[in-house]
């Protein structure tokens, strides 16, 4: 069966739903095809511990947190530009409030719904889209060959006047973003950079004494790698280290930069050396270090990563201020928060139209960019979806005036 529609969006995550919102218009047939049983599964999973919508900070600082990947053109994507197409923190907050979602801003500038959860926002969003005539079809898996789908009713073919691809990257594949679309786009002449984990943890082969600290949060440290830095908390896990503080510097660690941990970021070297100069007496090494650092988790890390151990106060202070973050490489895409890689920017026009596939636009995490957690990822997915959807709507209007 072949069906003709005005606009087809493949992928019902934040980017795809935002594209659908931009394309919806009276009398226009807009179909969203989603492979999974329900829309926006990764969005809902990310919101289980509190939906971080965006980061409330000046737009220039916000835009600097994004990195375009390989093959990038020397230009800024429309949603991160200073023009009318900009979609940054202020625009995200206004959009969410327009759905009736009350927001609050935390002490770090992160913006959350008052109820913290993603599901109320998604319900309101889907209701508004349905009211605008958008049809969301679940269990519709794109299988290439143009716009052919495997559906509960057997193979179906859609012939759209315009299309937006919002298929996600390759992280958390069990939620739908598995990168299965890559061979089809490459066969059509679209350049796709290999996917790599982003905002991920790092594997560590811990010594046996570290087992007692598995699950412990590391607080009050400063992390650095390359030109990235973080003061966020992180977690010691059985497999390695992860958490917000690690994610902030993960791109540099993944790309080969050495990482270091400052166990006492609020003390300078001299003040910390004075603490280490206190007589140890009959205390065991561990008990003495706990008196100095006042944190058993920090002591464990110092003993784990600080060998050979120093024998003077200055040496102890130097290690504690710049403890090597020793790891065995990044954890895989299956557990990464997001992915780097995807459709390269030189494969796209400024309107995010695929140069090799006229009338087909792309958005979201399937594009080759990355950013830290903290509201940046979701804002960019929303913004890129809106940008692609608006461009597709303009193309559709040109094809069908009035």
Phi, psi and omega in degrees: 000132177246130182238135177259130178227162177289312184221135177240130173243128178253113182114119183253039170273189182304318181294315181294318180292325177291322175297319179297322179296321180290332184271339184296135178200152180305132178080001182259133178271115181238121181241132173251120179258125183233128184289329186277169181293335180220157180287156165054047183292321178292321176302315179294319179296318180297331182273001182296324180262011181121114185282106178273100186287315185198183177238118183279093179211163180306141187301319179302318178293320179300312185294335181288348182276359182258140178239123174279148187271205184295148178073018185287140173280155180283063179212163180259133176305148186306320183287347176251012181273178179266001185274195184292337182278359181302140176220089183245203185304314182297320181291322177298315181296318178296321179297313181295319178295329176294340175272003181084017182264120178278137186242160168218155180249124180284178185295336180268002181092357179286139186252131182228154166294148179303322178281354177072336188270157179274331189298319178298320178296316181297318179299315180295322181294311180297323178296318179294320179295317177299319178297334179271002177093009179281133178252123178257122181248115179267166185061025175253103183258123178291131181238021177079208180053058187079233177240069179259140184230146167266125186229169176301338180260017180095183182299138178226150178235133176246138176245095182269153173283324171221158179218149174235125176265123178223064193268002179077175179267235182223013177268153182050055185301334180294345178264003173123337182269089186247002178070016182294344181281345187304311182299326182292318180288321178298320179296334179274358179099013179268128178283130180231117178286142180303144179283144175224151178295147175221152184050056186236166173275178180231138181287139177223130175272086185292151170283163185302320181299340181285345184303327182292347181256003180300131183092356181281142174273137176261116184242156174069035175238168173236129180252149176211149174200124185059231179261015179258148180214156182208145171244013184283163176286156176213170190238140170268114180247168181302323183269343182160217182240142178203183181110170188307317181298320178291318182300327181299329183248007189295325181298317180291320178298315180301323184272009170107357179288144176286140178255151177219156182237128172263110183282348181219067188293344181265004177239141175277175185300318183297313181296321181289322178298325178296324177293318179289344180281350179295140185300137179279328181061225182267008181291145172294163181301315181297315180294323178295315179295325178295326177292325182284313186265342176059035181197111183297331179291317178297321178298315180300318179294321179297319179287331181284315188254357187259015182272146001292138183293141179289170180231016178214158184302320180296321179294317177299316181296320180297317178297316183294332179275340182214062181285126180298133175271097186271127182214170182245029177104165184288151170290165190279175180299331185294340179241359181289147177293323181212183180225149169259162185095173182128198182299124183286154185289335177281358172271357186240150168279177177296340178269010181065029173272137178290120182301326182277351183223078182305137181087358179244126184246161182225150184205164172084208188284352176284351175273158187273085177209165172208159180203160178287167171290174180111021179103345182290315183299310184293320178301317181291323177296315177298313183294319181290326176295318179295318181297314179294319180295320178295318179295320178294322178295320178296319177297318180295319178297323178291327178285327183229076181306137178079000000 
